[in-house]
Tab-separated table of C-alpha atoms in Angstrom:
chain	number	residue	atom	x	y	z
A	204	MET	CA	-0.183	0.071	-0.057
A	205	LEU	CA	3.170	1.993	1.276
A	206	THR	CA	4.508	1.764	-3.084
A	207	GLN	CA	0.855	2.379	-3.987
A	208	TRP	CA	0.822	5.790	-2.378
A	209	GLU	CA	4.054	6.961	-3.789
A	210	ASN	CA	3.942	5.993	-6.881
A	211	GLU	CA	0.785	5.615	-8.334
A	212	LYS	CA	-0.802	9.295	-9.130
A	213	MET	CA	-4.064	9.569	-10.583
A	214	ASN	CA	-5.401	13.238	-12.094
A	215	GLY	CA	-2.369	14.700	-10.668
A	216	MET	CA	-2.336	12.819	-6.930
A	217	ARG	CA	-0.794	9.988	-4.859
A	218	ASP	CA	-3.742	7.492	-3.542
A	219	LEU	CA	-4.971	8.100	-0.824
A	220	GLY	CA	-6.896	4.652	0.846
A	221	LEU	CA	-3.610	3.956	3.597
A	222	LEU	CA	-4.035	7.842	4.710
A	223	LYS	CA	-7.420	7.673	4.920
A	224	ASP	CA	-7.502	4.247	7.177
A	225	ILE	CA	-4.578	5.696	8.839
A	226	TYR	CA	-6.102	9.273	10.015
A	227	THR	CA	-10.488	7.940	10.273
A	228	PRO	CA	-9.727	5.919	13.046
A	229	PHE	CA	-8.219	9.269	14.063
A	230	PHE	CA	-10.217	11.585	13.285
A	231	ASN	CA	-12.803	9.654	15.671
A	232	PHE	CA	-11.615	9.973	18.358
A	233	LEU	CA	-11.687	13.628	18.226
A	234	VAL	CA	-14.999	13.452	17.447
A	235	GLN	CA	-15.848	10.713	20.155
A	236	HIS	CA	-13.612	12.745	22.708
A	237	HIS	CA	-14.202	16.577	22.475
A	238	GLY	CA	-17.525	16.129	20.811
A	239	ASN	CA	-19.356	13.288	23.167
A	240	TYR	CA	-17.417	13.417	25.824
A	241	LEU	CA	-16.140	16.944	26.773
A	242	LYS	CA	-18.539	18.647	24.217
A	243	LYS	CA	-15.885	21.536	23.530
A	244	SER	CA	-15.499	22.953	20.562
A	245	TYR	CA	-12.099	22.041	18.392
A	246	SER	CA	-10.380	21.927	15.326
A	247	VAL	CA	-7.191	20.297	13.873
A	248	ILE	CA	-3.850	21.958	13.045
A	249	TYR	CA	-0.831	20.306	10.707
A	250	ASP	CA	1.149	20.941	8.999
A	251	ALA	CA	0.447	20.396	5.582
A	252	ARG	CA	2.666	18.184	3.019
A	253	ASN	CA	0.452	18.927	0.256
A	254	GLU	CA	-2.872	20.850	1.217
A	255	ILE	CA	-4.287	19.813	-2.172
A	256	GLU	CA	-4.029	16.151	-0.447
A	257	ASP	CA	-4.448	17.273	2.684
A	258	ALA	CA	-8.167	18.937	2.325
A	259	ALA	CA	-8.960	16.318	0.447
A	260	LEU	CA	-8.461	13.941	3.067
A	261	HIS	CA	-9.705	15.643	5.119
A	262	GLN	CA	-12.835	16.088	3.487
A	263	HIS	CA	-13.745	12.365	3.424
A	264	VAL	CA	-12.930	12.081	7.359
A	265	GLU	CA	-15.221	15.060	7.540
A	266	ASP	CA	-18.477	13.458	5.189
A	267	TRP	CA	-17.637	10.599	7.648
A	268	ALA	CA	-18.133	11.940	10.475
A	269	ARG	CA	-21.251	13.997	9.545
A	270	LYS	CA	-22.886	10.779	8.752
A	271	PHE	CA	-21.263	9.191	12.289
A	272	ASP	CA	-23.138	12.074	13.261
A	273	ARG	CA	-26.892	11.216	12.714
A	274	VAL	CA	-26.506	7.824	14.046
A	275	THR	CA	-25.344	9.340	17.413
A	276	PRO	CA	-25.848	13.820	17.324
A	277	GLY	CA	-24.612	16.285	17.819
A	278	GLY	CA	-20.748	15.690	18.640
A	279	PHE	CA	-19.759	16.941	15.355
A	280	ALA	CA	-21.614	20.163	15.944
A	281	HIS	CA	-18.353	21.241	18.285
A	282	TYR	CA	-15.765	20.484	15.802
A	283	GLN	CA	-14.389	24.270	14.356
A	284	GLY	CA	-13.550	22.683	10.541
A	285	TYR	CA	-9.154	22.264	10.420
A	286	LYS	CA	-5.899	24.854	9.603
A	287	THR	CA	-2.624	24.234	7.820
A	288	MET	CA	-0.138	25.699	9.636
A	289	THR	CA	3.964	25.047	9.821
A	290	SER	CA	5.645	23.360	12.954
A	291	GLN	CA	7.784	25.936	13.332
A	292	ASN	CA	4.619	28.685	14.097
A	293	SER	CA	3.010	25.640	16.310
A	294	ALA	CA	4.725	24.549	20.306
A	295	GLY	CA	2.096	21.575	19.553
A	296	LEU	CA	2.652	20.582	16.196
A	297	ARG	CA	7.187	21.026	16.698
A	298	LEU	CA	6.384	18.509	19.992
A	299	VAL	CA	4.841	16.070	17.702
A	300	ASP	CA	7.576	15.529	15.156
A	301	TRP	CA	10.239	15.604	17.913
A	302	LEU	CA	7.872	12.402	19.550
A	303	VAL	CA	7.541	10.879	15.841
A	304	GLY	CA	11.444	11.774	14.956
A	305	GLU	CA	12.615	10.377	18.040
A	306	ILE	CA	9.808	6.698	17.320
A	307	ARG	CA	10.940	6.685	13.405
A	308	ASN	CA	14.192	6.245	14.265
A	309	PHE	CA	14.527	4.278	16.795
A	310	PHE	CA	12.641	1.776	14.454
A	311	TYR	CA	15.070	3.151	11.534
A	312	LYS	CA	17.293	1.431	13.593
A	313	ASN	CA	15.522	-0.853	14.899
A	314	PRO	CA	14.619	-3.022	11.390
A	315	PRO	CA	14.713	-6.903	13.078
A	316	LEU	CA	11.550	-5.416	14.409
A	317	VAL	CA	9.783	-5.007	11.598
A	318	GLU	CA	12.497	-7.532	9.148
A	319	GLU	CA	13.097	-10.170	11.241
A	320	ASN	CA	10.216	-13.232	12.413
A	321	SER	CA	7.916	-10.685	10.820
A	322	GLU	CA	6.066	-13.744	8.526
A	323	LEU	CA	2.350	-14.158	9.963
A	324	ASP	CA	2.623	-17.262	12.053
A	325	VAL	CA	-0.227	-19.711	12.477
A	326	LEU	CA	-0.468	-19.090	16.651
A	327	SER	CA	-1.992	-21.574	19.413
A	328	PRO	CA	-5.295	-21.132	20.287
A	329	TYR	CA	-4.745	-23.052	23.248
A	330	LEU	CA	-2.867	-21.421	26.129
A	331	ASN	CA	0.819	-20.084	25.939
A	332	PRO	CA	2.469	-18.989	28.894
A	333	ARG	CA	4.324	-16.310	26.310
A	334	MET	CA	0.499	-14.551	25.072
A	335	LEU	CA	-0.900	-12.314	27.570
A	336	LEU	CA	-4.550	-10.714	27.502
A	337	ILE	CA	-4.170	-6.229	28.064
A	338	ASP	CA	-6.559	-4.726	30.631
A	339	GLY	CA	-9.308	-7.376	29.098
A	340	ARG	CA	-8.638	-6.646	25.433
A	341	ALA	CA	-7.301	-8.614	22.379
A	342	PRO	CA	-4.132	-11.429	23.547
A	343	PHE	CA	-0.792	-10.214	22.891
A	344	TYR	CA	2.042	-12.974	21.560
A	345	LYS	CA	5.422	-11.348	23.757
A	346	ARG	CA	8.869	-11.314	22.170
A	347	GLU	CA	11.672	-10.271	24.145
A	348	LEU	CA	13.882	-7.437	22.082
A	349	SER	CA	17.701	-7.765	21.048
A	350	GLU	CA	20.185	-6.644	23.571
A	351	ASP	CA	20.890	-3.985	21.182
A	352	ALA	CA	17.722	-2.756	20.945
A	353	LYS	CA	17.432	-2.481	24.579
A	354	ALA	CA	20.274	0.173	25.110
A	355	CYS	CA	18.854	1.546	22.162
A	356	PHE	CA	16.234	2.434	24.008
A	357	LEU	CA	17.550	2.831	27.311
A	358	ASN	CA	21.594	4.598	25.361
A	359	THR	CA	20.466	8.362	25.347
A	360	GLY	CA	23.613	8.969	23.670
A	361	LYS	CA	22.839	7.420	20.801
A	362	GLY	CA	19.981	10.301	20.496
A	363	PHE	CA	16.873	8.509	22.072
A	364	MET	CA	14.766	10.510	24.860
A	365	LEU	CA	12.797	8.133	24.679
A	366	PRO	CA	13.312	6.058	28.489
A	367	ARG	CA	13.115	10.066	29.792
A	368	ILE	CA	9.671	10.840	28.318
A	369	LYS	CA	8.467	8.001	28.225
A	370	LYS	CA	5.597	8.707	31.420
A	371	TYR	CA	3.658	11.087	29.488
A	372	PHE	CA	2.612	8.529	26.790
A	373	GLY	CA	-0.679	7.410	27.878
A	374	SER	CA	-0.300	3.231	27.442
A	375	GLY	CA	3.080	2.846	27.487
A	376	LEU	CA	3.302	1.552	24.178
A	377	LEU	CA	5.020	2.558	20.570
A	378	THR	CA	3.684	0.680	17.755
A	379	TYR	CA	4.571	0.041	14.374
A	380	TYR	CA	3.740	-1.640	10.924
A	381	ALA	CA	5.638	-4.866	10.768
A	382	LYS	CA	7.273	-6.200	7.528
A	383	HIS	CA	3.874	-7.904	6.949
A	384	GLY	CA	1.437	-5.072	7.501
A	385	GLU	CA	0.653	-6.240	10.868
A	386	ALA	CA	0.721	-3.643	13.963
A	387	ARG	CA	4.057	-4.124	16.003
A	388	HIS	CA	3.249	-3.101	19.743
A	389	ILE	CA	6.609	-1.661	22.184
A	390	PHE	CA	5.518	-2.311	25.593
A	391	ILE	CA	8.130	1.090	26.961
A	392	PRO	CA	7.889	0.164	30.246
A	393	LYS	CA	8.937	-3.922	29.808
A	394	LEU	CA	10.885	-2.960	26.331
A	395	VAL	CA	9.047	-5.819	25.217
A	396	ALA	CA	7.448	-6.280	21.526
A	397	LEU	CA	3.863	-7.399	21.503
A	398	ASP	CA	2.231	-8.548	18.203
A	399	MET	CA	-2.032	-8.882	18.322
A	400	ALA	CA	-2.707	-13.451	19.010
A	401	ASP	CA	-4.556	-13.831	15.851
């Protein structure tokens, strides 16, 4: 999907299917949390890399939210639209860029987490001592991080601030996508990888 998004263009625009799939749940969270729970106005501010594509992406999620609002009326009424702003002019966007950069660099420097043993394995449906439940949700298969990956996390001299800011992550998880497309979670406090057990 990434290759399709990068290489295939229709009417001068890249295929937005992957971005829509990723961005829709995030936008859904904003509608649910700010609109239905907090019941306060909110808007989306982002650093656009391609304003035409980003506008099309927002048109998609906004159309989706309007339809959803028919089921649970009122949540989308608090939405104040979106606007672009460079990271240079927004402290919040600079913080996001920094965090995303830290996470991306960690996985780039630890390719085995997304390449090695990333093929789809059928995990046993029976009790497995390495399989665990997290907060009653789906079972996960625990994989130990390599010593290099642990050192990369713990040694801030390698350029990573994640150990110092891990308390600011709400769930204590970092998520990346393995080669086969499955989400791979890194549980920061334990420094282990968690694959969802299908």
